[in-house]
Each structure stands twice: as C-alpha cells, then as structure tokens.
Amino acid sequence: MAEIKLRKVMRCPVCFARENDVTLLKDGDEYYCIRCSYHGTADHIAGMYMDLRKKYRWIQHRVTLEELRIL
Amino acid sequence: MHLNLIHRVFPGNEYPLILLQQRYAHELGLKVTLMVQIDAMQDPAIVADVKNFHEQYGDEIGLSLSLGYDSPEFREKIGGPSEFLWLYNNEEKRFIIQLGVDYFRRTFGHDPQSVASYHLDSTCQKILHEICPSVKIAVAGCFEEGVKVFHGCNNSWYLFNEGMPWGPWYPAKTHTLRPAENEADWTGIIGVPHLSRDLSLSYEGRNDFFASHPANAQRGLANIGYDHPYDYNLCDLYRFQEEFNHGFSYYNVFVSAGWLAGHPTIQDPNEVSQKLYRDLLEYLAKLQKQGNLTDMYMSEFADWYRQNWPIATPEVYLAKEVLYGSKKHYFWYLDPTMRVLVDTNQGGSIGDLRPYIGKTPVATGSDQKDLMVGSYPYLIQSIYRTGAAHHFIDGARTTLLVTHKDETLDLCTCKTRVSNVKRDETGTQLILTPAKMSFSDGLEISVETEYLFTGGGAIQITRRLLNVSDPSATLTAQEYLKGCYGVTEYPQDMRGITLSVDGDQPQRLEYAYGRRKLCSDHAQTVTAVIPQITSSMALEAITPAQSGYVLEGLLFSPYYTLVLDYNLSLGKETSTWLKLNSAK
Ligand SMILES: [Zn+2]
C-alpha cells in the first residue's frame, strides 16, 4: 500500500476501531487519548490507521456496473 | 440515474471553499442547487455571488433551514445557542421558517421551491407547507442516521432519524420518514435524503463513513490518499438499482464546504480532500456526458418525480457489499406499509422491519413527547437487538429452524445470496440461493427461500425442500419470528403487548415478563399486538401448520416469539404470511 501524508489533527486509532471519533491531544512528541489509554507518535498512529484499513480488503478494488451484475 | 448536486451557502472562514466547490461544478457543467442560510442572506457580497451563479450558470437558489439563523430578529425573539430547526418548539419553528422565507423573498425577489434540512419532522413540514406552498422539495432526512453515529461521536450527535426510505419519497403527515399511502396522507413536499448511503455498511455501521460524500469515506478510512475507488463503486451501486426499479435511481451529493479543508475527523491533507471531491464530480460529469446520468436542479427533479413516480410505488434495493469484499447481499423492500431488510448472509433472516402500516405518529421538538428521537420505530432490528445468539439467547430476527431426530439447525447459520428478483403486478418476488444444511448423522438437505412482497403489510414466505440425502428422513420445520419494538438499542417497556395463538387450544396473554409459553395444536395464526407503536405482527399459515406457540420473554430477554410448526417433505413447500397491521 502507498505511503500517505497526514494532517496534524489526529483521531485515536483505538477508539476509531470501535467506530468512535475521538481527537487526540498532544504531549511533547506523542499524542494521547482522553477517552482510552492509547498514546503514540504520529508514525505509530499512521501505522495503526493502515492496519485498520486492512479490514477493507477491496479498498483499492474498482467494482464497475458490469461487475456488480455478477457479484 | 438522476442526480441532485447541492452546495450550502454560509458565511465565515469556509466561504472560499464554497467558491471552490462551485468552480468545480461549473467547470464540469453540472447543475447545482444552492442552499442559502439566513445569515448568508445578510452579507451583500455573498448575495451578489449567489445571484451571479444563478444568472451565469443557472444554479437554483434554495433555502437552507437546518442552522444559521443569526439575525437581529432571531436574536431578539429566540437567541441562545443554536439548535437544529426540528428540535425547537412549534412556535419557534414557525418563527424561524417564516424568518427564512421572508429573508429569501426580500433577497431574491421570489419564493423558494427547494429547502434543505438534515431532518424535517411533521410539524416543520406542516408549517413550511402553510407558510410557503411554493416549496416542492426538501432534503428531509439522513438514511439510518441515529444510534451508530451517536456512539461514533462519543455519544454527542443527537440526530435520531432511522427507519426512512433511502431515496426520494412522499413524506407522510404524521411521520415524515414514512412514505405516504396516498395524496391525502402526504405533506405536499417531496423528500430527498441527505446523501445516498451505502445500504450494506450503513446498516452494519455508521452512515457517515459510507455515503455519496468522499470526505465521509475518508472519515471511515476507506481511501488510501488519492486512491478511492469506493466512491465510484458506491455511485455505480446506485446506478445498478435502475435494473430493479423501472429504470429509476437517484443519487445526491450534498457536501458542506468544511469537509474540504481542516475537518477534525479527516486526517488526509486538504489537497487530498479537495481532489477526491473533484474526482467524484468528474465521474458524475462523465456519466452525464455518456447519457447514463441526468443532473437536475432540485425543483426540476421534484417536477419530474411528481409526474413519473406515483405515490405508494414500492421500491427495492439490492445491496451488494463493495468495500470489505465480503460478496454479501442485502435486499431492501419499501412501500407505504413497511420497510424490510432481508439479510441473505443469515439464510434470509429479516434483519430490520419497520411497520409503516401502523402509522405511528412522531414529531420532534422540545414540546413533543418524542423530543429529539425522530426515528420510525422497528419491530425487528437484529444489530441493535441481539439478532442471532452469540452469548446468551437470541433476539429480534426471523429464521427457519429445521429439526431431524433430536437435532435442530438454524437457517441463519447458512450463507445464501440473492438468486433472482422479479417484479410485476403480484408484487416483488425475491428468491435466494439454496441453503445447505448438514446434520450430525450425515443427513444433508438444501432449502430454498422465496419472499413475495405483495403490499398491504404482507410478506409471503415460502420454504422449499429441494434435496435430502435420505428421502425417508423425517423433518419438521418451525417458521420462527422473535420481535420487540424500539428506536434505539435499548429495550422499551413491553407491558401492554398481547400475544395470542388460535387452533385447538386458543389462548392469549398480556405481556408481564412472565416467561409463559402458549401452545396450541393446529394453530394457524400466532399474533403480537404492540399498542405502544399502534402496530401488530402475525404469522399466518398458508400451508396447514401442525401446531404453533407464542412465547413471552423475561427481563433478561425482553422479546416475544411467534412460531408455526410444519412438516417438511421433499418436493413440497411450506408457505406462511408475515402480516403487519395497525392496532390500538
Ligand atoms: Zn482512544
């Protein structure tokens, strides 16, 4: 999967895994969550986001109208 | 496919992003409906832009009413922190709607024909129709926005709007999320949803992750930077519905400008958000040029819909899941008497059932009994209310239980898919692929399920035993329905519900969480009457049943169960009505 750039406002990847949007706060080089105990660097968070995307196994898969008919 | 592209006009720091959205749309030659807020109509520069967009490109100018009332009149009469329109009391709703219409007339010299709000309850639609009968169409609800989004915003998003149609509809007077049964029942305003939602993933999860809104998909992490095929897949999924709905399908894109830069739930850089929005519009423009999409102004679409889509026309949606790649099928059916979801991945169990035939009256507002909960109540919601058993007893759902010797198998553990959809004067026929079941003694069978949605609150459920590895085996089958009622995932008070069974030992009970079971030989009808939502639900045997029972629940399992027992034999079918009705 391609590398991606992120903005500096982050959502907690652990809360996101529960489909909850919680904005992280910053403490030095780390971000931390006030809803759960997650904390991590921007790189760690980016890695967690990419892990979360693994559930979407067709995230890079185009399904056209013709393919929908037989899907 | 028909398209409405809608941009909301409001003042402030995000205004340059609105101009960016407009530039994209106009460069691509797409028709735009502008929804202008009261606060924006007080800014001469914005008004000049809006008038110019109308004159130069033909954009329709409509009125946005969900927020943005700031004005001297509003501050004097109401003031305070801003609330969504549908949550004010009746007098305040009337004041705000009148204020919006007055500002609109003064600013643009005519009355609006199109209006937008995320939800527009029955009191709002009544007032709007009275004050401004020129309004033909309104963005008036968000499909399945409610519990899951509430949780997803750390329990802070108080918009409960579940149980509505997924496409345009004629809102009913007593509950605007219910499609009207006839002209007299209709508010006079055509409703369209806020966005076209993914009808698989908005049922399983948050509707604001999976919609005709690229930033929603970004919020759900369903893109990888500039790579976002899901946005096109969802669009094509809506186009696919034409094949089941007399050539009609509808899509709308209504993205507030704030999503294009700096939104706290979007981690992609702003240039990605803007490119994805542009990409979706480019795809829509391409479809338009190919003749596969007709873009319209909202009022133009209202005229088309009124002329071409009679009130009470049933609709279906074959939802094929296209992001996880699960190959799951869900099937949705909608008419003025019900909205129902068939979960083919669970053998064809009903996963969601809304009994519109009961015409439960609901309005939102600080002076209404329902307060902020505008949803149409369910009788079955398998995701909120347990569904198939995972830890303890099962919850709200339907299934077929097949027994051989002393072993019972549950059809919901068999994966099926949609095999065929046929629609004609008799109704909508849905046939599923055969479910294969294996008993521990080696007996193997396959069962086909057919649903026939006939209108009038009735569904005919037919089961056919297609194959048995040992034709001499004795098999029985139970048509099984476990119900409740509610609007969220929490149980409601079941006292007052009555359960009854006919047959040789006809019996009836009033629900008291007493764990009672009423059985009767040769029962042909088992019924639950739910006065709380003015509805009833029954199973009625078409093929003669051997017996039946009703089962009361308990506080740890607050449901009611309706069952009819049949013999199952090779080459024969068993048929049952699931009937909904209004009841007091
Ligand atoms: Zn967290």
XYZ file of C-alpha atoms and ligand atoms in Angstrom:
656
model
C 0.000 0.000 0.000
C 1.172 3.543 -0.789
C 2.557 5.817 1.899
C 0.319 8.695 2.811
C 0.781 12.080 4.399
C -1.385 13.069 7.362
C -2.654 16.350 8.742
C -1.678 17.081 12.319
C -5.139 16.687 13.824
C -5.453 13.020 14.682
C -8.194 10.673 15.799
C -7.457 7.927 18.273
C -6.893 4.684 16.297
C -8.129 2.529 19.187
C -11.383 4.459 19.575
C -11.693 4.517 15.781
C -11.563 0.726 15.791
C -14.765 0.970 17.872
C -16.140 3.396 15.241
C -15.782 6.314 17.657
C -14.175 9.604 16.585
C -12.045 10.918 19.439
C -9.499 13.679 18.784
C -6.062 13.102 20.267
C -4.234 15.703 22.336
C -0.501 16.325 22.095
C 2.086 15.904 24.837
C 5.604 16.561 23.574
C 6.289 14.224 20.642
C 3.364 11.973 21.483
C -0.359 12.123 21.041
C -2.680 10.757 23.710
C -6.360 9.908 24.021
C -8.595 11.216 26.796
C -11.213 8.523 26.122
C -8.897 5.491 26.344
C -5.269 4.797 27.273
C -3.817 4.910 23.770
C -0.768 7.124 23.202
C 1.731 7.175 20.357
C 3.792 9.145 17.900
C 2.466 10.375 14.576
C 4.272 7.482 12.849
C 2.743 4.948 15.192
C -0.723 6.381 14.592
C -0.210 6.334 10.823
C 0.760 2.661 11.097
C -2.360 1.924 13.138
C -4.523 3.647 10.501
C -3.007 1.460 7.799
C -3.672 -1.626 9.925
C -7.296 -0.515 10.367
C -7.638 -0.219 6.610
C -6.800 -3.905 6.205
C -10.424 -4.766 7.015
C -11.405 -3.139 3.708
C -9.997 -5.855 1.506
C -11.377 -4.157 -1.597
C -10.166 -0.652 -0.664
C -8.198 -0.491 -3.913
C -10.647 -2.528 -5.964
C -12.905 -0.895 -8.536
C -16.271 -2.653 -8.935
C -17.939 -1.472 -12.130
C -21.609 -1.703 -13.027
C -20.866 -4.750 -15.183
C -19.080 -6.435 -12.272
C -21.913 -5.567 -9.886
C -24.342 -7.510 -12.059
C -22.440 -10.742 -11.494
C -21.124 -10.044 -7.962
C -29.762 7.798 -12.747
C -30.956 11.194 -11.507
C -28.561 13.487 -9.685
C -29.001 16.480 -7.402
C -25.764 18.292 -6.609
C -26.286 20.633 -3.670
C -23.999 23.241 -2.115
C -24.775 25.004 1.161
C -24.014 28.725 1.306
C -22.992 30.146 4.660
C -20.712 32.981 5.774
C -17.371 32.720 7.542
C -13.886 31.321 7.081
C -15.025 28.409 4.931
C -16.634 30.626 2.296
C -13.625 30.291 -0.083
C -14.206 26.516 -0.026
C -17.806 27.057 -1.167
C -16.431 29.048 -4.097
C -14.071 26.140 -4.813
C -16.986 23.655 -4.837
C -18.842 25.978 -7.197
C -15.856 26.307 -9.504
C -15.523 22.518 -9.768
C -19.224 22.068 -10.554
C -19.362 24.829 -13.130
C -16.159 23.763 -14.868
C -17.693 20.320 -15.223
C -21.053 21.644 -16.400
C -23.096 20.161 -13.549
C -26.340 21.702 -12.349
C -26.124 22.982 -8.774
C -28.802 23.792 -6.226
C -27.533 26.359 -3.718
C -28.988 26.170 -0.224
C -28.605 29.625 1.271
C -28.767 30.228 5.015
C -30.425 33.206 6.730
C -27.051 34.502 7.965
C -25.603 34.366 4.433
C -28.503 36.424 3.069
C -27.354 39.340 5.227
C -23.941 39.533 3.525
C -24.183 41.659 0.331
C -21.038 40.128 -1.200
C -22.364 36.565 -0.763
C -25.783 37.554 -2.108
C -24.123 39.100 -5.166
C -22.161 35.863 -5.742
C -25.289 33.728 -5.405
C -27.259 35.895 -7.837
C -24.346 35.768 -10.239
C -24.204 31.951 -10.014
C -27.888 31.848 -10.861
C -27.604 34.261 -13.775
C -24.370 32.941 -15.234
C -24.779 29.200 -14.710
C -28.459 28.739 -13.927
C -27.935 27.445 -10.376
C -31.192 27.078 -8.473
C -31.356 29.136 -5.281
C -32.945 27.317 -2.359
C -33.324 27.920 1.351
C -31.237 26.153 3.970
C -33.117 25.874 7.239
C -31.242 23.430 9.448
C -28.932 26.046 11.042
C -27.568 29.579 10.517
C -30.429 31.800 11.760
C -28.283 34.549 13.206
C -30.017 37.878 12.535
C -31.353 40.795 14.636
C -34.855 39.248 14.529
C -33.639 35.825 15.684
C -31.513 37.266 18.494
C -34.442 39.291 19.773
C -37.103 36.565 19.611
C -35.179 33.337 20.355
C -31.412 33.768 20.774
C -29.341 31.346 22.809
C -27.124 28.586 21.491
C -28.156 27.349 18.066
C -30.363 24.279 17.827
C -31.363 22.351 14.734
C -34.702 23.553 13.315
C -36.620 20.351 14.074
C -35.679 20.499 17.774
C -37.297 23.856 18.573
C -40.864 24.072 19.863
C -43.721 24.682 17.470
C -43.863 28.437 17.940
C -40.108 28.785 17.424
C -40.189 26.540 14.343
C -42.885 28.760 12.855
C -40.883 31.890 13.643
C -37.676 30.544 12.072
C -39.372 29.194 8.943
C -41.238 32.482 8.451
C -37.977 34.382 9.015
C -36.183 32.264 6.423
C -38.939 32.686 3.847
C -39.138 36.470 4.493
C -35.381 36.889 4.093
C -35.449 34.788 0.952
C -38.254 36.851 -0.615
C -36.554 40.142 0.245
C -33.176 38.942 -1.019
C -34.090 37.101 -4.190
C -37.495 38.572 -5.057
C -39.389 35.275 -5.194
C -40.351 32.313 -3.019
C -38.080 29.251 -2.666
C -39.048 25.965 -4.296
C -36.356 23.857 -2.621
C -35.357 23.643 1.022
C -32.719 21.736 2.974
C -32.551 20.387 6.484
C -30.975 17.183 7.813
C -34.301 16.176 9.290
C -37.675 17.855 8.738
C -40.287 16.457 11.081
C -44.060 16.518 10.645
C -44.570 19.830 12.470
C -41.882 21.544 10.360
C -43.298 20.231 7.080
C -46.823 21.306 8.022
C -45.670 24.835 8.915
C -43.422 25.086 5.843
C -46.228 23.997 3.514
C -48.606 26.546 5.072
C -46.161 29.460 5.038
C -44.581 28.732 1.678
C -46.682 26.445 -0.551
C -44.223 27.041 -3.415
C -41.780 24.628 -1.719
C -41.884 21.435 -3.788
C -38.969 19.504 -2.392
C -36.758 19.317 0.677
C -33.713 17.489 1.903
C -35.599 15.979 4.810
C -33.714 13.077 6.403
C -30.487 11.060 6.599
C -30.902 7.342 5.983
C -30.101 5.372 9.172
C -28.512 8.299 10.970
C -29.037 7.627 14.648
C -27.625 5.266 17.232
C -24.415 4.379 15.381
C -23.479 7.985 14.650
C -24.437 8.957 18.200
C -21.957 6.377 19.500
C -19.431 7.348 16.845
C -19.319 10.921 18.094
C -18.687 9.741 21.650
C -22.434 9.948 22.356
C -22.863 13.557 21.341
C -24.728 13.630 17.980
C -28.437 13.840 18.866
C -29.865 13.228 15.400
C -32.110 10.162 15.548
C -33.510 9.670 12.095
C -33.660 5.937 11.382
C -36.232 3.867 9.561
C -36.706 6.031 6.462
C -36.561 5.469 2.687
C -33.108 5.530 1.083
C -34.226 7.577 -1.923
C -36.786 10.270 -2.751
C -40.205 9.809 -1.148
C -43.544 11.453 -0.414
C -43.369 12.184 3.334
C -46.487 11.308 5.325
C -48.203 13.893 7.512
C -47.999 12.052 10.825
C -44.425 10.793 10.427
C -42.351 12.351 7.677
C -39.945 9.410 7.442
C -42.873 7.169 6.470
C -43.821 7.197 2.759
C -47.381 8.456 2.309
C -50.032 5.933 1.289
C -51.980 8.453 -0.848
C -52.349 12.153 -1.687
C -54.341 12.894 1.482
C -51.623 11.340 3.630
C -48.818 13.402 2.008
C -47.323 16.633 3.439
C -47.226 18.197 -0.031
C -43.407 18.334 -0.097
C -41.234 15.709 -1.807
C -38.450 14.457 0.442
C -34.939 13.524 -0.632
C -32.308 12.078 1.674
C -29.207 13.951 2.731
C -26.714 11.893 0.692
C -27.006 8.444 -0.834
C -25.822 5.974 1.773
C -24.255 2.542 1.440
C -27.163 0.189 2.104
C -24.910 -2.591 3.405
C -22.464 -0.638 5.531
C -24.940 1.960 6.852
C -26.908 -0.923 8.282
C -23.861 -2.607 9.779
C -22.097 0.596 10.821
C -22.005 4.360 10.590
C -23.860 6.004 7.690
C -21.412 8.936 7.851
C -18.494 6.698 6.883
C -20.124 5.292 3.767
C -22.050 7.736 1.594
C -22.025 9.773 -1.639
C -19.608 12.125 0.099
C -15.893 11.453 -0.453
C -14.986 13.002 2.905
C -17.331 10.536 4.618
C -15.323 7.697 3.118
C -12.124 9.478 4.214
C -13.599 9.709 7.705
C -14.101 5.952 7.574
C -10.506 5.487 6.290
C -11.942 3.948 3.122
C -9.435 5.694 0.840
C -5.653 5.494 0.639
C -4.627 9.028 -0.156
C -5.706 9.815 -3.704
C -6.799 6.226 -4.307
C -10.567 5.997 -3.651
C -12.386 3.500 -5.872
C -15.069 3.065 -3.196
C -16.589 6.468 -4.093
C -17.132 5.268 -7.677
C -18.241 1.799 -6.583
C -20.984 3.273 -4.406
C -22.131 5.536 -7.233
C -22.352 2.542 -9.565
C -24.216 0.570 -6.918
C -26.929 3.232 -7.040
C -26.928 3.089 -10.851
C -27.364 -0.689 -10.565
C -30.701 -0.156 -8.774
C -32.242 1.089 -12.024
C -32.410 -2.531 -13.097
C -34.896 -3.324 -10.319
C -36.930 -0.082 -10.174
C -38.394 0.528 -13.633
C -35.227 2.305 -14.766
C -35.217 4.788 -11.873
C -32.490 5.535 -9.400
C -31.472 8.683 -7.570
C -28.183 9.962 -6.203
C -27.362 13.175 -4.447
C -24.180 14.864 -3.328
C -24.564 17.442 -0.575
C -21.165 18.085 0.966
C -20.697 21.057 3.276
C -17.606 23.049 2.348
C -15.935 22.490 5.721
C -15.183 18.915 4.671
C -12.749 20.141 2.027
C -10.215 21.561 4.497
C -9.347 21.267 8.134
C -12.103 18.947 9.301
C -11.075 17.318 12.609
C -12.203 13.844 11.528
C -10.188 13.919 8.281
C -6.511 13.061 8.545
C -5.695 13.428 4.855
C -4.125 16.731 3.762
C -6.597 19.303 2.419
C -5.416 18.852 -1.160
C -6.434 15.185 -0.982
C -9.920 16.060 0.320
C -10.381 18.607 -2.452
C -9.115 16.266 -5.167
C -11.425 13.433 -4.074
C -14.424 15.750 -4.175
C -13.413 16.973 -7.623
C -12.859 13.349 -8.771
C -16.400 12.332 -7.780
C -17.880 15.316 -9.616
C -15.724 14.461 -12.650
C -17.092 10.929 -12.613
C -20.663 12.224 -12.393
C -19.990 14.634 -15.262
C -18.569 11.761 -17.304
C -21.703 9.679 -16.679
C -23.822 12.670 -17.661
C -21.951 13.065 -20.971
C -22.337 9.346 -21.647
C -26.095 9.669 -21.158
C -26.029 7.488 -18.042
C -26.950 10.241 -15.605
C -29.365 13.182 -15.657
C -28.402 16.060 -13.398
C -31.264 18.307 -12.374
C -31.946 21.242 -10.119
C -33.902 20.114 -7.099
C -37.172 21.768 -8.131
C -36.713 20.349 -11.635
C -36.301 16.889 -10.121
C -39.416 17.482 -7.972
C -41.469 18.087 -11.120
C -40.037 15.022 -12.791
C -40.671 12.833 -9.743
C -44.240 14.069 -9.284
C -45.042 13.301 -12.928
C -43.248 9.978 -13.170
C -43.307 8.335 -9.770
C -46.831 7.781 -8.374
C -47.342 7.948 -4.625
C -47.124 4.496 -2.965
C -44.955 2.895 -5.657
C -42.945 0.093 -4.000
C -39.155 0.242 -4.292
C -36.361 -2.260 -3.785
C -32.622 -2.070 -3.358
C -30.221 -4.942 -3.921
C -27.234 -4.026 -1.766
C -24.006 -5.738 -2.768
C -21.165 -5.038 -0.378
C -18.180 -3.497 -2.201
C -15.592 -2.338 0.339
C -14.786 -5.320 2.566
C -15.205 -7.536 -0.471
C -17.462 -9.878 1.520
C -19.715 -10.519 -1.505
C -22.657 -10.198 0.886
C -26.086 -9.386 -0.438
C -28.740 -7.478 1.462
C -32.183 -6.920 -0.026
C -34.352 -3.940 0.939
C -38.051 -3.557 0.159
C -40.107 -0.423 0.805
C -43.752 0.539 0.375
C -46.172 2.700 2.417
C -46.885 -0.241 4.733
C -43.373 -1.402 5.598
C -39.630 -1.155 5.167
C -37.895 -4.521 5.426
C -34.346 -5.810 5.116
C -33.549 -9.413 4.165
C -30.105 -10.497 5.345
C -29.193 -13.218 2.875
C -25.926 -13.847 4.681
C -28.036 -15.206 7.550
C -30.068 -17.566 5.403
C -32.549 -14.817 4.538
C -33.431 -13.706 8.070
C -35.252 -10.408 8.387
C -32.745 -8.024 9.938
C -34.801 -4.849 10.096
C -38.558 -4.323 9.933
C -40.448 -1.013 10.207
C -44.270 -1.342 10.270
C -45.316 1.843 8.463
C -48.839 0.398 8.284
C -49.201 1.202 11.998
C -48.709 4.921 11.176
C -47.007 5.622 14.494
C -47.195 9.407 14.899
C -43.854 11.036 15.731
C -42.696 14.649 15.822
C -39.514 16.122 17.229
C -39.097 19.268 19.306
C -38.856 20.453 22.883
C -42.671 20.438 23.129
C -43.137 16.917 21.697
C -43.266 13.612 23.572
C -40.545 12.140 21.338
C -38.153 15.101 21.958
C -35.072 14.527 19.735
C -35.909 10.987 18.569
C -37.478 11.238 15.136
C -36.879 7.647 14.019
C -39.651 5.368 12.759
C -39.860 2.513 15.299
C -38.788 -1.001 14.391
C -40.316 -4.375 15.253
C -37.091 -6.162 14.333
C -33.585 -4.687 14.372
C -31.086 -7.508 14.574
C -27.979 -5.390 15.050
C -29.350 -3.320 17.915
C -31.423 -6.064 19.459
C -29.195 -9.150 19.592
C -30.316 -10.942 16.430
C -28.850 -14.469 16.240
C -27.484 -15.784 19.540
C -23.831 -15.017 20.292
C -23.543 -15.181 24.078
C -26.960 -15.865 25.530
C -30.398 -16.270 23.967
C -31.100 -14.788 20.534
C -33.054 -11.557 19.994
C -35.082 -9.827 17.314
C -34.956 -11.697 13.994
C -36.723 -14.280 11.872
C -35.456 -17.662 10.771
C -36.399 -21.221 9.887
C -35.480 -23.938 12.379
C -35.225 -27.422 10.848
C -35.376 -30.494 13.104
C -34.266 -34.032 12.307
C -34.388 -36.587 15.152
C -33.410 -34.516 18.192
C -31.151 -32.079 16.367
C -32.313 -28.604 15.270
C -30.411 -26.464 12.782
C -30.873 -22.737 12.321
C -31.108 -21.438 8.753
C -29.388 -18.220 9.857
C -26.070 -20.093 10.052
C -26.233 -20.758 6.301
C -24.887 -18.216 3.851
C -27.196 -17.551 0.938
C -27.341 -14.849 -1.724
C -29.951 -13.264 -3.932
C -30.682 -15.631 -6.777
C -33.477 -13.749 -8.530
C -35.637 -10.637 -8.191
C -38.855 -10.427 -10.195
C -41.291 -7.555 -10.024
C -44.797 -7.493 -11.543
C -48.449 -6.792 -10.642
C -48.479 -9.530 -7.991
C -45.623 -7.897 -6.110
C -41.900 -8.265 -5.665
C -40.581 -11.808 -5.670
C -37.188 -12.486 -4.132
C -35.624 -15.940 -4.441
C -32.479 -16.833 -2.523
C -29.843 -19.394 -3.411
C -30.464 -22.744 -1.657
C -29.228 -23.058 1.928
C -27.294 -26.267 2.529
C -27.639 -27.817 5.991
C -25.784 -30.862 7.391
C -26.989 -32.853 10.401
C -24.568 -34.688 12.678
C -25.810 -38.119 11.496
C -24.745 -37.247 7.958
C -28.142 -36.193 6.592
C -27.781 -33.321 4.153
C -30.575 -31.105 2.898
C -30.979 -27.956 0.881
C -33.754 -25.420 1.412
C -34.795 -22.612 -0.904
C -36.456 -19.477 0.469
C -38.775 -17.230 -1.503
C -40.158 -13.908 -0.314
C -43.170 -12.356 -2.028
C -43.849 -8.757 -1.005
C -47.451 -8.154 -2.001
C -48.088 -4.751 -0.424
C -50.777 -4.179 2.197
C -48.378 -5.068 5.009
C -47.966 -8.681 3.896
C -44.975 -10.844 3.056
C -45.411 -14.414 1.858
C -42.501 -16.587 2.984
C -42.126 -19.906 1.174
C -39.614 -22.643 2.006
C -38.909 -25.485 -0.418
C -37.016 -28.632 0.472
C -35.034 -29.115 -2.740
C -32.792 -32.017 -1.735
C -32.489 -34.622 1.038
C -29.646 -37.125 1.083
C -32.048 -39.709 2.600
C -35.587 -39.284 1.200
C -37.043 -41.435 4.013
C -35.826 -38.993 6.711
C -38.477 -37.222 8.777
C -38.060 -33.476 9.027
C -40.031 -30.737 10.728
C -39.617 -27.010 10.348
C -40.504 -24.047 12.505
C -41.219 -20.659 10.977
C -39.767 -18.527 13.740
C -40.165 -14.805 14.486
C -38.745 -13.045 17.511
C -39.792 -9.421 17.858
C -39.760 -6.411 20.133
C -40.156 -2.723 19.356
C -37.988 0.345 19.784
C -35.945 3.128 18.239
C -32.519 2.593 19.814
C -30.544 -0.417 21.029
C -32.138 -0.257 24.469
C -35.295 -2.225 25.332
C -38.642 -0.499 25.748
C -41.406 -1.352 28.206
C -43.142 -4.442 26.806
C -46.094 -4.367 29.232
C -49.340 -3.868 27.333
C -48.313 -6.095 24.420
C -50.701 -9.033 23.897
C -49.752 -12.386 22.406
C -52.263 -14.903 21.077
C -52.452 -18.265 19.357
C -55.519 -19.794 17.649
C -56.076 -23.506 16.835
C -57.437 -26.286 19.090
C -56.415 -24.539 22.330
C -56.778 -20.820 21.562
C -55.064 -18.696 24.207
C -53.990 -15.155 24.860
C -51.734 -13.365 27.349
C -50.819 -9.842 28.287
C -47.072 -9.296 28.448
C -45.713 -9.206 32.011
C -42.178 -10.608 31.569
C -43.617 -13.886 32.914
C -41.763 -16.408 30.671
C -45.074 -18.023 29.658
C -45.488 -20.225 26.585
C -48.917 -20.762 24.992
C -49.077 -23.805 22.679
C -51.946 -24.928 20.500
C -52.474 -27.872 18.133
C -53.412 -26.966 14.569
C -52.673 -23.314 15.260
C -52.755 -21.349 12.017
C -52.139 -17.842 13.368
C -49.824 -16.501 16.065
C -50.086 -12.788 16.789
C -48.442 -9.988 18.756
C -50.243 -6.673 19.237
C -47.941 -3.799 20.164
C -50.145 -0.837 21.154
C -47.094 1.308 22.013
C -46.409 1.727 18.290
C -50.015 1.142 17.125
C -48.995 -1.995 15.235
C -49.483 -5.737 15.171
C -47.480 -8.549 13.660
C -48.620 -12.102 12.910
C -47.563 -15.322 11.254
C -50.431 -16.972 9.371
C -50.122 -20.443 7.895
C -50.935 -20.780 4.191
C -49.824 -24.414 4.070
C -51.664 -26.012 7.056
C -49.450 -25.925 10.171
C -49.300 -28.782 12.715
C -49.198 -26.519 15.747
C -47.903 -23.202 16.965
C -46.981 -21.243 20.039
C -46.323 -17.774 21.391
C -43.618 -17.182 23.977
C -43.450 -14.302 26.396
C -39.996 -13.011 27.314
C -38.300 -12.118 30.558
C -36.424 -9.076 31.788
C -33.089 -10.563 30.673
C -34.567 -11.322 27.248
C -37.313 -8.760 26.578
C -38.814 -10.153 23.381
C -41.852 -12.083 22.178
C -41.643 -15.144 19.950
C -44.159 -16.367 17.360
C -43.783 -19.883 15.931
C -45.654 -22.139 13.483
C -44.667 -25.837 13.127
C -44.724 -27.643 9.771
C -43.784 -30.998 8.330
C -41.075 -30.612 5.715
C -41.038 -33.060 2.834
C -39.105 -33.378 -0.386
C -40.563 -31.541 -3.349
C -43.213 -29.831 -1.211
C -43.246 -26.298 0.090
C -44.469 -24.598 3.234
C -45.885 -21.109 2.935
C -46.573 -18.534 5.636
C -47.804 -14.952 5.696
C -45.966 -12.442 7.811
C -48.649 -9.805 8.257
C -48.332 -6.332 9.704
C -51.320 -4.241 10.644
C -52.353 -1.171 12.537
C -53.599 -1.859 16.046
C -54.516 0.004 19.207
Zn -8.918 6.356 22.434
